[in-house]
Structure formats: C-alpha cells, structure tokens
Tab-separated table of C-alpha atoms in Angstrom:
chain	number	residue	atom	x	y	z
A	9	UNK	CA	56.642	169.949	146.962
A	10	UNK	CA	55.303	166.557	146.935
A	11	UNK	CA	56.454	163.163	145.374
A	12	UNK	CA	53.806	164.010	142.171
A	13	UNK	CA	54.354	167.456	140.812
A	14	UNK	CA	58.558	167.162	141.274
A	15	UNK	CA	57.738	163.468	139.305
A	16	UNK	CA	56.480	165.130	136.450
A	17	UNK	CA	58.674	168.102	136.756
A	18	UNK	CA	61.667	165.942	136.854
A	19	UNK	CA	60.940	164.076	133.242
A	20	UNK	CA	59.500	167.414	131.786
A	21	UNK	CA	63.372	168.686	132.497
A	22	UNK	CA	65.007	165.861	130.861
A	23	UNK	CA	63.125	165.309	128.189
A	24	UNK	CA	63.377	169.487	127.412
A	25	UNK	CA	67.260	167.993	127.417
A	26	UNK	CA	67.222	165.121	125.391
A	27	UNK	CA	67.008	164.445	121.818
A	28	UNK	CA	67.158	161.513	119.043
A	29	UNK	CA	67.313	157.919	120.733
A	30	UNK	CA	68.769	159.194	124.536
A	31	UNK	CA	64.978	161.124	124.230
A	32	UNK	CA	63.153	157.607	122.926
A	33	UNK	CA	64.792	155.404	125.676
A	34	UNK	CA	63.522	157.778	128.312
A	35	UNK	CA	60.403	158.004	126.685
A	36	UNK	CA	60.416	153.686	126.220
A	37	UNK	CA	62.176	152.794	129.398
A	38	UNK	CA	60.775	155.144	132.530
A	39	UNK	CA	57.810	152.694	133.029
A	40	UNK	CA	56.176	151.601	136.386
A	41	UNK	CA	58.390	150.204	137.848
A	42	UNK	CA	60.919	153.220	137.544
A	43	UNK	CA	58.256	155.785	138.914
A	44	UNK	CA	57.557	153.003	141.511
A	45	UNK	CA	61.119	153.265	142.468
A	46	UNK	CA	61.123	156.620	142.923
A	47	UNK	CA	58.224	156.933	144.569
A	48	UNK	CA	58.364	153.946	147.443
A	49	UNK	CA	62.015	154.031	147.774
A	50	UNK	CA	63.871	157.279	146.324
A	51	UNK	CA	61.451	159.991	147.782
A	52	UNK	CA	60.687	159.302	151.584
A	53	UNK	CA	64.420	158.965	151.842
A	54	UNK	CA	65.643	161.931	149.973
A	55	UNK	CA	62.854	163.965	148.833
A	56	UNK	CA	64.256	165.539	146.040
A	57	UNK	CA	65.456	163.758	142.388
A	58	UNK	CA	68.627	166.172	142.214
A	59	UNK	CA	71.116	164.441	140.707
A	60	UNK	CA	69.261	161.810	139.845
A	61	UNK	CA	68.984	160.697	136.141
A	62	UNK	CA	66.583	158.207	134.639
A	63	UNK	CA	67.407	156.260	131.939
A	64	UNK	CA	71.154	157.149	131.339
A	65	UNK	CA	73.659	156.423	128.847
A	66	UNK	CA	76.689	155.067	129.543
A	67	UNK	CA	79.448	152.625	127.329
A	68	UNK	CA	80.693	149.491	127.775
A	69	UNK	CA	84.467	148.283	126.867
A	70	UNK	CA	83.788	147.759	123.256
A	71	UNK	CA	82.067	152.032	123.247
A	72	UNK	CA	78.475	149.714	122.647
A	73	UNK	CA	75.776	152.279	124.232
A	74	UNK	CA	73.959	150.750	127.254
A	75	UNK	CA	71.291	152.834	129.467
A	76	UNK	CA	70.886	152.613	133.463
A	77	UNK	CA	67.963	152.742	134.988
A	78	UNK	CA	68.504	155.525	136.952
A	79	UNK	CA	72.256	157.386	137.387
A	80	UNK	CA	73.114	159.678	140.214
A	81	UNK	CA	75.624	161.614	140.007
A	82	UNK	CA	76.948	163.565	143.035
A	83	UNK	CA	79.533	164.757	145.031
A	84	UNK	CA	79.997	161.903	146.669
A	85	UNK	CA	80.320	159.602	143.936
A	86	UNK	CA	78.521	158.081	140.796
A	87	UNK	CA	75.804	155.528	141.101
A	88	UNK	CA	74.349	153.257	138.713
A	89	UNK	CA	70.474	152.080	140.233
A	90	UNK	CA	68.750	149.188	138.559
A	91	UNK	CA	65.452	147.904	138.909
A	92	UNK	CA	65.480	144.462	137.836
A	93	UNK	CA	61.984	142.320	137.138
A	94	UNK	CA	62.936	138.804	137.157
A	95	UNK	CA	60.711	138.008	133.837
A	96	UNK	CA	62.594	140.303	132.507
A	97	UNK	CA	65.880	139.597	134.034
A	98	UNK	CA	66.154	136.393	134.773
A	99	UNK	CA	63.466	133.764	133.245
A	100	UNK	CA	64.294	135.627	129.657
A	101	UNK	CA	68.255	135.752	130.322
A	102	UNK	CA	70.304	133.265	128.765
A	103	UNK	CA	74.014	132.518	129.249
A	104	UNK	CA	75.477	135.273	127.423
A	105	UNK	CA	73.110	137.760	128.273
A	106	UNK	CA	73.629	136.954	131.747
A	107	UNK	CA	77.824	136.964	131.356
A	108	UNK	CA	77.277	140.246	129.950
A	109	UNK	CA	75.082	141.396	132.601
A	110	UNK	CA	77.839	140.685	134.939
A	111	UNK	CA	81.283	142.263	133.204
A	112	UNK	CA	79.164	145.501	132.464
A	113	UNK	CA	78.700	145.518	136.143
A	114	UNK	CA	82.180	144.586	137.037
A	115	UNK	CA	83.613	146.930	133.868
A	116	UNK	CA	81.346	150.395	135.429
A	117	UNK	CA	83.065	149.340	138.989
A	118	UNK	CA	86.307	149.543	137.857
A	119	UNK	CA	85.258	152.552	135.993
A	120	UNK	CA	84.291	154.627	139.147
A	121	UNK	CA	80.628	153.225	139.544
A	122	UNK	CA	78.964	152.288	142.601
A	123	UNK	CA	76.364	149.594	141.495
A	124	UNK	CA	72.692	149.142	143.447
A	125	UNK	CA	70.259	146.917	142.240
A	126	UNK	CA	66.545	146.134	143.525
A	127	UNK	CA	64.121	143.356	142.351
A	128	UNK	CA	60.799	144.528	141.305
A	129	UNK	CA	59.455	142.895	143.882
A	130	UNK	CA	60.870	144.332	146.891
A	131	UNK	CA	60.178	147.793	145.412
A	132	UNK	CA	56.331	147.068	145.149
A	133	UNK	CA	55.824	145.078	148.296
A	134	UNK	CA	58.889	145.788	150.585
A	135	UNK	CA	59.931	148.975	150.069
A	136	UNK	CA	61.666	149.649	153.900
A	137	UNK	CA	63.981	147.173	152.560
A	138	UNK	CA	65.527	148.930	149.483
A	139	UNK	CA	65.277	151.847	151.541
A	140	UNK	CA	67.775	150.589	154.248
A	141	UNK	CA	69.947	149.503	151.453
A	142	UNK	CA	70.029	152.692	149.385
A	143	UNK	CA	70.612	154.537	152.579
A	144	UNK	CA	73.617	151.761	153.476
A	145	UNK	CA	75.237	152.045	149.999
A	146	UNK	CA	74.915	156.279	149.274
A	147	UNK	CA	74.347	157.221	152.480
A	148	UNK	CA	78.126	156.936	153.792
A	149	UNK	CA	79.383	158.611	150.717
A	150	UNK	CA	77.116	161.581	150.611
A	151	UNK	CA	78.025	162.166	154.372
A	152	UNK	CA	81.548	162.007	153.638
A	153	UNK	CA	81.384	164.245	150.534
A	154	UNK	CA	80.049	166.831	152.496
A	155	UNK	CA	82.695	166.525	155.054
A	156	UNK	CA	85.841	165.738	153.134
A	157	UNK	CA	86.432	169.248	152.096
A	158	UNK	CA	87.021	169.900	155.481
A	159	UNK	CA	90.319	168.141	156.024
A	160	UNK	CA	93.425	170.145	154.999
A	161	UNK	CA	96.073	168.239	153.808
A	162	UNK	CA	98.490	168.223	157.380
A	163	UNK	CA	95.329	166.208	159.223
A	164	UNK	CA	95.212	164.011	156.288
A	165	UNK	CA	98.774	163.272	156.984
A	166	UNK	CA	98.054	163.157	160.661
A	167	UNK	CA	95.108	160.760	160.333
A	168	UNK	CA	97.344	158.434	158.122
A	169	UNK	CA	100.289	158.376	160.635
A	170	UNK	CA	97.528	157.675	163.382
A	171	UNK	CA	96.246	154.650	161.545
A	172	UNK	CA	99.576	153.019	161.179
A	173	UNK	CA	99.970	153.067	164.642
A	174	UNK	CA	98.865	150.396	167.156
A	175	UNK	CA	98.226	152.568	169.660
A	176	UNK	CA	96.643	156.150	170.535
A	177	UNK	CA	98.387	159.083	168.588
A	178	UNK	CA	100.343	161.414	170.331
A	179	UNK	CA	101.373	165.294	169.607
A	180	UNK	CA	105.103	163.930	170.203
A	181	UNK	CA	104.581	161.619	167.259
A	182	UNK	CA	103.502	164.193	165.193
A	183	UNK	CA	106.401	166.254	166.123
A	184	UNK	CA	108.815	163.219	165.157
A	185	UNK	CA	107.453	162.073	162.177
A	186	UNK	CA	106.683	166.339	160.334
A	187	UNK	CA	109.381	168.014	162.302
A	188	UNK	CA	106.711	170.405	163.547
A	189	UNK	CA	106.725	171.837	166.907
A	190	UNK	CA	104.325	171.032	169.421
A	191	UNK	CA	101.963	174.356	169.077
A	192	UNK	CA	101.512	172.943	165.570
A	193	UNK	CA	100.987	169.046	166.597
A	194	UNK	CA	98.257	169.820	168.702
A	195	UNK	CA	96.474	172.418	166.491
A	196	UNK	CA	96.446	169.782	163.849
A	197	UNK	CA	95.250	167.029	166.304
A	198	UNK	CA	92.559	169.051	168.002
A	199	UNK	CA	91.191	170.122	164.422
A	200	UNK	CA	90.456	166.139	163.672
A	201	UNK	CA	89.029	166.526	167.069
A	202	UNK	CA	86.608	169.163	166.187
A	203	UNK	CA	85.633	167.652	162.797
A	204	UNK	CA	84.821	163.993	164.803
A	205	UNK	CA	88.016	162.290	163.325
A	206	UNK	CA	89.721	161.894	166.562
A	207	UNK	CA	88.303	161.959	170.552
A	208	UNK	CA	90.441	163.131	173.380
A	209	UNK	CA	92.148	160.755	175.827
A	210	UNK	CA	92.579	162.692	179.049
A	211	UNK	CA	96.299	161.993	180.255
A	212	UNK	CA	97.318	164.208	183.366
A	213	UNK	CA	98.025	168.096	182.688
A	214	UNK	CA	96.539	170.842	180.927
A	215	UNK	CA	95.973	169.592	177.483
A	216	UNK	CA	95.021	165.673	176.051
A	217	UNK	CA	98.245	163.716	175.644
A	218	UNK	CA	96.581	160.627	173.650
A	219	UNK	CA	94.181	160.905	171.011
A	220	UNK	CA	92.290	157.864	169.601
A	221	UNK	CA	90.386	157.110	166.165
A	222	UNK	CA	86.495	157.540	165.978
A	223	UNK	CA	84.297	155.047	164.722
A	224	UNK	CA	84.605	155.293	160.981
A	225	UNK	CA	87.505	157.638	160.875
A	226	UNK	CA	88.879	155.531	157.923
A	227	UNK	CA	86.377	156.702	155.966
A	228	UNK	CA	87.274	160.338	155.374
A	229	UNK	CA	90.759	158.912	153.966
A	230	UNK	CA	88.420	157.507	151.183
C-alpha cells in the first residue's frame, strides 16, 4: 500500500475511535505539517503508521490534558513526536509558555517517555535529516524489543557478571560466582554467543576459554 491510501486509512480508524474533544483536536490539530511528517519522514523509513497515534492525549503533573503531536506506542517503548513551527513555537512563546514547554518535556521523561522533536523546517526541506534522527532515537529500541525476549534470566545474570569485569569472561567465573558446573557455564555463555551478546575468544583446546562483549551488548540489559 502506498503512503496515500494507508494516510487516509489511518485517520478514518481513529477518528471511527474518537469522540467529544480527543475527536475535535484530531480533527483541529492533524494539519500539514503533521501529514508532512508522516509522509517525508515517518513513511520511507517505516512504511506503515502501526502504532503510531496522531494527536494524543496525555496529562501533565497537575492531571491538565495536553495532546502530542504524534504518540507511538510500541514494544520497545513510548514516544512522544513533535513537530514544532517556530511562529508557532518560538516567536509566539513567552516565558511561561516556554518554562512549561520544558517541565512537560522533562515531567513525560521521567514518566517513561522518549521525547523527539523536529522543526517544521527540516521536515519540509531536509527531510534525510529527521530521518537519521528518528532512526537514531527508535531505531535502537525497536531492535532491542524484538530481541530482549530472547534472554532468559541465567544470561542476564551472565551478561551482568561479564560487565563488571575488566577483562574477558570466563566459564570458570561463571562456575564461581552461580555454583554451576561447567556443562552449564558454557551453555549459558555460548547462548549470548548465538544471540550476538558475546563473540568467542579462541584460547587453546576444544572449546573457547574467553568470551568478550559485542558492540552494544549493554544495551539488551536496558
């Protein structure tokens, strides 16, 4: 399906969902530059709006009703997307409006969001930039929600006990540190190794006797 008919799809679905003022905003507040958004930046990366949700309520400390821009909400995480004009965001902003602009942002953080904004302006005339960035910010999270699953509790242990150490893990620390024995040490280690946590380091015998982090292991303790 192309960017058009899953557009219109996409607000005929939430719209069929919404009523009262959450069906006004969305109505009101998906505008050009929203469908611009999704169009130059959202769909050659994706090419899909699951999960994705324009115009979306959400509450500040005092419970007083805001609406996002855009809200996806996935297994990997929620994010809140703005896309900020600067007539709009700036030139008419004055000093509270602008130290409220900032707590809510700090307030959703704390709350579990992930905030993105774009300037109008890069969406309409540099769109491989917000592109990069979108892909920088979700991009880690979505491939490490669809990985995470994968790591049983034991090589969660064993990938915390290798990061505290300053050196390559071994099965005998394993065996030291769970009381395991060593069939169990290395069927632990060579499962990281198979799901790209760990890489082998050859020492002499039959089997790997050093094992050594891969390049954003860290992330799948997240």
């Amino acid at each position: 399906m192309s960017f058009e008919p899953a557009h219109k799809t996409f607000m005929e679905d939430h719209l069929a969902r919404r009523s009262g003022e959450r069906k006004g905003r969305l109505l009101r507040g998906h505008n050009y530059a929203e469908k611009l958004f999704l169009q130059q930046v959202w769909w050659p990366l994706f090419e899909s709006l699951d999960h994705l949700h324009p115009e979306y309520e959400i509450y500040d400390w005092n419970r007083k009703s805001q609406f996002l821009d855009f809200a996806y909400l996935s297994p990997g995480g929620r994010f809140g997307i703005e896309c900020d004009g600067f007539q709009s965001h700036i030139r008419e902003m004055d000093r509270e409006k602008f130290s409220y602009a900032l707590n809510r942002d700090t307030f959703l953080t704390g709350m579990g969001w992930r905030m993105v904004h774009f300037a109008f302006d890069d969406i309409q005339n540099r769109p491989e930039v917000c592109q990069m960035l979108l892909q920088l910010v979700i991009g880690p999270h979505l491939i490490r929600s669809s990985n995470a699953s994968t790591l049983t509790p034991d090589e969660k242990e064993v990938l915390r006990l290798a990061f505290n150490l300053s050196r390559p893990i071994r099965p005998k620390d394993i065996i030291n540190r769970y009381e395991v024995n060593f069939r169990t040490a290395r069927k632990w280690l060579n499962g990281l190794v198979v799901k790209g946590v760990l890489r082998k380091r050859e020492g002499g015998g039959a089997y790997a006797r050093y094992y050594e982090l891969s390049d954003g292991a860290w992330q799948r303790l997240l």
